[in-house]
Coordinates of C-alpha atoms and ligand atoms in Angstrom, one line a residue:
M140 CA 109.7 299.7 165.4
K141 CA 108.1 301.7 162.5
G142 CA 109.9 304.8 163.6
R143 CA 113.2 303.1 163.3
R144 CA 112.4 301.5 159.9
E145 CA 111.3 304.9 158.6
F146 CA 114.5 306.5 160.0
L147 CA 116.6 303.8 158.3
K148 CA 114.7 304.4 155.0
S149 CA 114.9 308.1 155.0
S150 CA 118.5 308.2 156.2
G151 CA 119.6 305.8 153.5
L152 CA 120.9 303.4 156.2
A153 CA 118.7 300.7 154.8
T154 CA 120.6 300.8 151.5
I155 CA 123.8 299.7 153.1
P156 CA 124.2 296.0 152.8
L157 CA 126.5 295.5 155.7
L158 CA 126.3 297.3 159.0
L159 CA 129.5 296.6 160.8
P160 CA 129.7 295.7 164.5
V161 CA 131.0 298.5 166.6
G162 CA 134.6 299.4 165.9
L163 CA 135.2 296.5 163.5
T164 CA 135.6 296.2 159.8
P165 CA 136.3 292.9 158.2
P166 CA 139.8 292.5 156.9
A167 CA 138.5 292.1 153.3
A168 CA 137.3 295.7 153.3
F169 CA 140.9 296.8 153.5
A170 CA 142.3 294.3 151.0
N171 CA 141.5 296.3 148.0
Y172 CA 142.7 299.6 149.4
T173 CA 144.2 301.8 146.7
G174 CA 145.7 304.5 148.8
K175 CA 147.0 307.8 147.3
E176 CA 149.4 310.0 149.1
E177 CA 146.9 312.8 149.5
N178 CA 144.1 310.5 150.7
I179 CA 142.5 311.1 154.1
N180 CA 141.1 308.1 155.9
F181 CA 138.8 308.4 158.9
Y182 CA 138.4 304.7 159.3
T183 CA 141.5 303.1 160.7
D184 CA 144.1 303.9 163.4
G185 CA 146.9 304.7 161.0
A186 CA 147.6 305.7 157.4
L187 CA 147.0 302.8 155.0
T188 CA 149.3 302.6 152.1
S189 CA 148.6 300.8 148.8
P190 CA 151.1 298.0 147.8
L191 CA 152.8 300.5 145.4
E192 CA 153.1 303.2 148.0
Y193 CA 154.5 300.7 150.5
V194 CA 157.1 299.5 148.0
K195 CA 158.1 303.1 147.2
E196 CA 158.4 304.1 150.9
L197 CA 160.4 300.9 151.6
Q198 CA 162.8 301.7 148.8
E199 CA 163.5 305.1 150.2
I200 CA 164.1 303.7 153.6
I201 CA 166.4 301.0 152.3
E202 CA 168.4 303.5 150.2
K203 CA 169.1 305.4 153.3
N204 CA 170.1 302.3 155.4
N205 CA 172.2 299.6 153.9
D206 CA 172.2 297.3 156.8
T207 CA 168.6 296.1 156.7
Q208 CA 168.5 292.4 155.9
D209 CA 167.9 289.8 158.6
T210 CA 168.1 286.0 158.5
Y211 CA 165.5 284.2 160.5
A212 CA 164.8 287.5 162.4
K213 CA 168.5 288.0 163.3
G214 CA 170.4 291.1 162.3
G215 CA 169.6 294.1 160.2
A216 CA 166.4 296.1 160.7
V217 CA 164.9 293.4 163.0
T218 CA 167.7 293.6 165.6
K219 CA 167.6 297.4 165.5
L220 CA 163.9 297.4 165.9
E221 CA 164.1 295.1 168.9
Q222 CA 166.8 297.4 170.5
K223 CA 164.5 300.4 169.9
F224 CA 161.5 298.7 171.5
A225 CA 163.5 297.6 174.5
E226 CA 164.5 301.3 174.9
I227 CA 161.1 302.8 174.4
T228 CA 159.4 300.3 176.8
G229 CA 162.2 300.4 179.3
K230 CA 162.4 296.6 179.3
E231 CA 165.6 294.5 179.3
K232 CA 164.9 292.9 175.9
A233 CA 162.4 292.9 173.0
I234 CA 161.7 290.3 170.3
Y235 CA 160.1 290.6 166.9
M236 CA 157.2 288.2 166.1
P237 CA 155.1 287.7 163.0
S238 CA 151.8 288.5 164.7
G239 CA 150.3 290.0 167.8
T240 CA 148.3 286.9 168.3
M241 CA 151.5 285.0 168.7
A242 CA 153.0 287.7 171.0
N243 CA 150.0 287.6 173.3
N244 CA 149.8 283.9 173.5
L245 CA 153.5 283.2 173.9
A246 CA 153.9 285.9 176.5
L247 CA 151.1 284.4 178.6
K248 CA 152.3 280.9 178.1
V249 CA 155.7 281.8 179.5
L250 CA 154.5 284.1 182.2
S251 CA 152.0 281.7 183.6
E252 CA 154.5 278.8 183.6
G253 CA 152.5 275.6 184.5
N254 CA 149.5 277.5 185.8
T255 CA 146.3 277.5 183.7
K256 CA 144.1 280.5 184.8
I257 CA 144.5 283.7 182.9
F258 CA 142.3 286.7 183.6
V259 CA 141.3 288.9 180.6
Q260 CA 138.8 291.5 179.6
E261 CA 135.8 289.8 178.1
V262 CA 135.9 292.3 175.2
S263 CA 139.6 291.8 174.6
H264 CA 141.2 290.6 171.4
L265 CA 142.7 287.7 173.3
Y266 CA 139.3 286.5 174.5
R267 CA 137.2 287.3 171.4
D268 CA 139.4 287.3 168.4
E269 CA 142.3 284.9 168.6
G270 CA 140.4 281.7 167.7
D271 CA 140.7 280.4 171.3
A272 CA 144.4 279.9 170.8
A273 CA 145.1 280.2 174.5
Q274 CA 142.7 277.4 175.3
S275 CA 143.3 275.1 172.3
V276 CA 147.0 275.5 171.6
H277 CA 148.4 276.5 175.0
S278 CA 146.0 274.7 177.3
K279 CA 145.1 277.9 179.2
R280 CA 141.8 278.7 180.8
L281 CA 140.9 282.3 180.0
I282 CA 138.6 283.8 182.6
P283 CA 136.7 286.8 181.2
L284 CA 136.1 289.8 183.4
A285 CA 133.8 292.8 183.0
P286 CA 131.6 291.6 180.2
G287 CA 130.9 294.3 177.6
R288 CA 133.0 296.9 179.4
A289 CA 136.5 298.2 178.4
S290 CA 138.1 297.7 181.8
F291 CA 137.8 295.8 185.1
S292 CA 138.6 297.2 188.5
F293 CA 141.1 296.0 191.0
E294 CA 138.2 294.8 193.2
E295 CA 136.7 292.8 190.4
L296 CA 140.0 291.1 189.8
K297 CA 140.5 290.4 193.5
E298 CA 137.0 289.0 193.8
A299 CA 137.5 286.7 190.9
V300 CA 140.8 285.4 192.2
S301 CA 139.3 284.8 195.7
Y302 CA 136.2 283.2 194.2
L303 CA 138.4 280.6 192.5
D304 CA 140.7 280.2 195.4
K305 CA 137.9 279.5 197.8
G306 CA 135.6 277.6 195.5
E307 CA 137.9 275.0 193.9
V308 CA 138.6 271.8 195.7
F309 CA 141.3 270.7 193.3
K310 CA 143.2 274.0 193.1
S311 CA 145.2 275.1 190.2
G312 CA 147.4 278.1 190.5
I313 CA 146.7 281.6 189.0
G314 CA 148.8 282.0 185.8
A315 CA 148.6 285.6 184.8
V316 CA 146.5 288.7 184.1
S317 CA 146.3 290.3 180.6
I318 CA 145.1 293.8 180.0
E319 CA 144.3 295.3 176.6
N320 CA 144.9 299.0 176.3
P321 CA 143.4 300.8 174.4
V322 CA 140.5 298.5 173.8
R323 CA 139.6 297.9 170.2
R324 CA 136.2 296.4 170.7
A325 CA 135.3 299.3 173.0
D326 CA 136.0 302.1 170.4
G327 CA 139.5 302.7 171.6
Q328 CA 138.6 303.3 175.3
V329 CA 141.6 303.5 177.5
F330 CA 142.0 301.4 180.6
P331 CA 142.2 303.9 183.6
I332 CA 145.7 304.4 184.8
E333 CA 144.7 304.4 188.5
E334 CA 143.2 300.9 188.0
I335 CA 146.3 299.7 186.2
R336 CA 148.5 300.9 189.1
R337 CA 146.3 299.2 191.7
I338 CA 146.1 296.0 189.7
S339 CA 149.8 296.0 189.1
S340 CA 150.8 296.4 192.7
Y341 CA 148.3 293.7 193.8
C342 CA 149.7 291.3 191.1
R343 CA 153.3 292.0 192.2
E344 CA 152.4 291.5 195.8
H345 CA 150.8 288.1 195.0
N346 CA 153.4 287.1 192.4
I347 CA 150.8 287.1 189.6
K348 CA 152.3 288.1 186.2
L349 CA 150.8 290.9 184.2
H350 CA 150.8 291.2 180.4
L351 CA 149.9 294.3 178.3
D352 CA 148.2 293.8 174.9
G353 CA 149.3 297.3 173.8
A354 CA 148.7 296.7 170.1
R355 CA 147.9 300.4 169.9
L356 CA 149.7 301.6 173.0
H357 CA 151.0 304.8 171.4
L358 CA 147.4 305.9 170.9
A359 CA 146.6 305.4 174.6
S360 CA 149.8 307.4 175.4
A361 CA 149.0 310.2 172.9
Y362 CA 145.5 310.7 174.3
T363 CA 146.2 310.3 178.0
G364 CA 149.7 311.9 178.1
I365 CA 151.0 308.9 180.0
P366 CA 154.4 307.9 178.6
I367 CA 154.9 304.5 177.0
Q368 CA 157.6 303.7 179.6
E369 CA 155.2 304.4 182.5
Y370 CA 152.5 302.2 181.0
A371 CA 155.1 299.4 180.4
S372 CA 156.5 299.7 183.9
Y373 CA 153.4 298.2 185.4
F374 CA 153.6 295.1 183.3
D375 CA 155.9 292.1 183.0
T376 CA 155.5 291.9 179.2
V377 CA 154.3 294.4 176.6
Y378 CA 153.2 293.7 173.0
I379 CA 152.9 296.5 170.5
S380 CA 151.7 296.0 166.9
L381 CA 153.8 297.1 163.9
Y382 CA 150.9 297.7 161.6
K383 CA 148.2 299.7 163.5
Y384 CA 150.0 303.1 163.1
L385 CA 153.6 302.1 162.5
G386 CA 153.2 301.8 158.8
S387 CA 154.1 298.1 158.4
K388 CA 151.9 295.4 156.8
G389 CA 152.2 293.1 159.8
G390 CA 154.3 292.1 162.7
A391 CA 154.6 292.6 166.4
V392 CA 157.2 293.2 169.1
L393 CA 157.1 291.8 172.6
S394 CA 159.2 293.4 175.3
G395 CA 160.0 292.1 178.8
D396 CA 162.7 290.7 181.1
A397 CA 165.6 288.8 179.5
K398 CA 164.6 285.6 181.2
V399 CA 161.1 285.7 179.5
I400 CA 162.2 287.1 176.1
D401 CA 165.1 284.6 175.9
Q402 CA 162.6 281.7 175.9
M403 CA 160.8 283.1 172.8
P404 CA 163.0 282.1 169.8
H405 CA 162.5 278.4 170.5
L406 CA 158.8 278.9 171.0
I407 CA 158.4 281.0 167.8
K408 CA 160.1 278.3 165.9
I409 CA 158.1 275.4 167.2
Y410 CA 154.8 277.3 166.6
G411 CA 155.8 278.0 163.0
G412 CA 156.5 281.7 163.3
N413 CA 160.2 281.8 162.4
M414 CA 160.1 283.4 159.0
Y415 CA 163.2 283.5 156.8
Q416 CA 163.4 287.3 156.2
N417 CA 161.4 289.9 158.0
W418 CA 163.0 293.2 157.1
P419 CA 160.2 294.4 154.8
Y420 CA 158.0 294.6 158.0
A421 CA 160.7 295.6 160.4
A422 CA 162.4 298.4 158.3
M423 CA 159.1 300.2 157.8
A424 CA 158.2 300.2 161.5
L425 CA 161.8 301.1 162.5
D426 CA 161.6 304.2 160.3
K427 CA 158.2 305.3 161.8
I428 CA 158.9 304.6 165.4
T429 CA 161.4 307.5 165.8
H430 CA 158.7 310.1 165.1
I431 CA 155.4 308.4 165.9
E432 CA 154.9 310.2 169.2
D433 CA 155.3 313.5 167.6
T434 CA 153.0 312.6 164.7
L435 CA 150.3 311.3 166.9
H436 CA 150.5 314.3 169.1
K437 CA 150.0 316.6 166.1
A438 CA 147.2 314.4 164.8
K439 CA 145.5 314.6 168.2
T440 CA 145.7 318.4 168.4
K441 CA 144.5 318.8 164.8
G442 CA 141.8 316.3 165.4
E443 CA 140.5 318.3 168.5
Q444 CA 140.2 321.4 166.3
L445 CA 138.5 319.4 163.6
I446 CA 135.9 318.0 166.1
S447 CA 134.9 321.5 167.2
L448 CA 134.7 322.7 163.6
I449 CA 132.4 319.8 162.7
N450 CA 130.2 320.6 165.7
Q451 CA 129.8 324.1 164.4
S452 CA 128.4 322.7 161.1
P453 CA 124.6 322.5 161.0
N454 CA 124.5 319.1 159.3
M455 CA 126.8 317.2 161.6
E456 CA 127.3 316.3 165.2
I457 CA 130.3 314.6 166.6
S458 CA 130.9 313.4 170.2
R459 CA 133.6 311.8 172.2
V460 CA 133.7 308.2 173.5
P461 CA 133.9 308.4 177.3
N462 CA 137.5 307.5 178.3
G463 CA 138.1 307.4 174.6
S464 CA 141.2 307.9 172.5
N465 CA 141.2 308.5 168.7
V466 CA 137.7 307.2 167.9
F467 CA 134.7 309.6 167.8
N468 CA 131.0 309.2 167.1
L469 CA 129.8 311.2 164.0
K470 CA 126.2 311.7 163.2
V471 CA 124.9 313.3 160.0
S472 CA 121.7 315.1 161.0
A473 CA 120.6 315.8 157.4
P474 CA 118.7 312.9 155.7
V475 CA 121.4 311.5 153.4
N476 CA 121.8 308.4 151.4
Y477 CA 124.9 306.9 153.0
E478 CA 126.0 304.9 150.1
K479 CA 126.1 308.1 148.0
L480 CA 127.8 310.0 150.7
I481 CA 130.6 307.5 151.2
A482 CA 131.1 307.1 147.4
H483 CA 131.1 310.9 146.9
L484 CA 133.7 311.4 149.7
K485 CA 135.9 308.6 148.3
D486 CA 135.7 309.5 144.6
K487 CA 135.5 313.3 144.7
E488 CA 137.1 314.3 147.9
R489 CA 139.7 311.5 148.4
M490 CA 138.3 310.9 151.9
Q491 CA 137.2 307.6 153.4
I492 CA 134.8 307.2 156.2
R493 CA 133.1 304.1 157.7
T494 CA 129.5 303.0 157.1
P495 CA 127.1 304.0 159.9
D496 CA 125.9 301.5 162.5
S497 CA 122.2 300.7 163.0
Q498 CA 121.8 303.9 165.0
G499 CA 123.3 306.0 162.2
I500 CA 126.6 306.5 164.1
I501 CA 129.8 306.6 162.0
K502 CA 132.8 305.6 164.0
F503 CA 135.2 308.4 163.0
F504 CA 138.9 307.6 163.5
I505 CA 141.5 310.4 163.8
N506 CA 144.9 309.3 162.5
E507 CA 147.9 310.9 160.9
T508 CA 146.2 311.4 157.6
V509 CA 144.3 314.3 159.1
L510 CA 147.5 316.3 158.9
K511 CA 147.4 316.2 155.1
R512 CA 144.8 319.0 154.6
S513 CA 143.5 322.0 156.5
N514 CA 140.6 321.4 158.8
D515 CA 138.5 324.0 156.9
S516 CA 139.0 322.1 153.7
I517 CA 138.0 318.8 155.4
V518 CA 134.8 320.2 156.8
N519 CA 134.0 321.8 153.4
A520 CA 134.5 318.5 151.7
L521 CA 132.2 316.8 154.3
N522 CA 129.5 319.4 153.8
K523 CA 129.7 319.3 150.0
A524 CA 129.4 315.5 150.2
I525 CA 126.3 315.8 152.4
S526 CA 124.6 318.3 150.1
S527 CA 125.1 316.1 147.1
S528 CA 123.8 313.0 148.7
L529 CA 120.6 314.2 150.3
A530 CA 118.0 311.4 150.3
Ligands
LIG625 C1 144.1 294.6 170.6 C2 144.7 293.6 169.6 N1 145.5 292.7 170.0 C3 146.1 291.8 169.2 C4 145.8 291.8 167.9 C5 146.4 290.7 167.0 O1 147.3 291.2 166.1 P1 147.7 290.3 164.8 O2 146.7 290.6 163.7 O3 149.1 290.8 164.5 O4 147.7 288.9 165.2 C6 145.0 292.8 167.3 C7 144.8 292.9 165.9 O5 143.8 293.5 165.4 C8 144.4 293.7 168.2 O6 143.6 294.7 167.8

């Protein structure tokens, strides 16, 4: 115990008021973000723009495209975005929604019809971070699988289904299965594709519907090399976020069969999500979606080189998350004051990193901002910041 306290003290960890849970940063931390074009951020999945940057980017986009406006999510950039998402996921139709929480819950509501049981990862956003919407608003019973782990196996699902089937006297049918990939609460780990394939064919054989919470699906695809369309092909519905790395400030798109998607407009309305105009969100994502695969591929390649350069540096060590995607574990081996380190990086080097966890591990996110400067200059900046914040 003393050893750990001493370590915290000498490493400056004790001076940090808030040690964040793994992979999570409270939304408030981003609210005051004052991005600058040349800023590099190692703490989120995408580039964060300040309000002013957002407005400027949006203006450029709108000057290039005059047909942007929608009315109640019909027409303009929203319709074009929906068509684009149907195309990239290979589904019949896609629909814009104001949030991923709504996309997940409405997808599962429709897919499960009158049945109540929905199998989910215990660490999923749906189970842990949606305010029990499925249970309280949609009367569904979420059944958590694989506690603390990113993925469950086909056998685990099959066993859970048969446990309920055999054990319940008053049977209620199986509604659906939801899979989050990559998994935010598990440092961006990806759900193994072989398991997705087995789960998907089992579900199809037993007429159990399958939903993909692919809020960050392009990240899974960039790091595994598995195309978006292949991922989507195993699922009945697929949700992708518009603001994780697609530049928007909110929004989601759900793709699936026409008979599912056509039920959504009415549900979006009655649950209060039918907003008058949505183009400021849709136009931004529409602009980014055409080159996101290329951008993420470049960021991944540059990130790999950066990781090996960091590991050649005597004061730092960085390792992969097993089955991971864009999140790495950075450790500073020199005894530094982390508050000073973070402030120095932000103010002097225009670089933002997360606070370390209680083990001194900094979750280090590779995103497109890594493309803004050479890897040598990034490593030099990190080393300079370490030297000037030694405890
Ligand atoms: C995996 C995952 N699913 C769903 C959501 C919900 O998205 P929204 O904030 O648009 O409701 C998030 C948001 O962080 C997420 O990370």
